């Protein structure tokens, strides 16, 4: 029984990585669901009939939640539509689970920069606060308290730039890199 219909899949940049699928549980296709810090059973509005998106081959594929049960160890088990065998569950092992941002209650602002959203910045153009071109994002490194962008300057040199709420002026629109929609940052003095 379907309680909700999926009208359209959300854009990747509008989703947050909340969990990773682990090993199969039982023989009917249930899968262990390991929450990604800071998310939990109480912070994400997933219920029977709602949709989660599983990353497969670089695409977010919708799966209907048929059942979600919390376990005492900070994880959950989930029954997904169209997954009803152990082999079907094994095929999902290790894959990431995403949900639209609006399903996350009180998401810390830095959660939006973690995971794949930060990786989506690769290839995007960077400008400083005054709108002067800085270069292109080559790589994103994520450390426990920091996200650092490796930016290739026009002269070929690479510079490391921190990414945080305090330094972010404007995120690029869309996933396709464009000089018309750059990542705009306040760049601390001395980094360029």
PDB file of C-alpha atoms in Angstrom, residues 44-45 58 62 82 98 102 118 133 145-146 156 162 175 184:
ATOM      1  CA  UNK A  44      14.789  12.719  10.131  1.00  0.00           C
ATOM      2  CA  UNK A  45      11.120  12.494   9.147  1.00  0.00           C
ATOM      3  CA  UNK A  58      26.305   8.323  -9.167  1.00  0.00           C
ATOM      4  CA  UNK A  62      14.133   6.633  -5.084  1.00  0.00           C
ATOM      5  CA  UNK A  82      11.178  -3.673  -4.564  1.00  0.00           C
ATOM      6  CA  UNK A  98      19.876  10.658   1.066  1.00  0.00           C
ATOM      7  CA  UNK A 102      13.010  19.444   4.297  1.00  0.00           C
ATOM      8  CA  UNK A 118      30.808  19.688  -0.742  1.00  0.00           C
ATOM      9  CA  UNK A 133      38.011  35.406 -10.222  1.00  0.00           C
ATOM     10  CA  UNK A 145      36.056  20.508  11.918  1.00  0.00           C
ATOM     11  CA  UNK A 146      36.947  21.956   8.492  1.00  0.00           C
ATOM     12  CA  UNK A 156      48.358  27.066 -12.633  1.00  0.00           C
ATOM     13  CA  UNK A 162      38.693  27.025   3.913  1.00  0.00           C
ATOM     14  CA  UNK A 175      25.493  21.234 -10.551  1.00  0.00           C
ATOM     15  CA  UNK A 184      31.748  33.406  -3.772  1.00  0.00           C
TER      16      UNK A 184
END
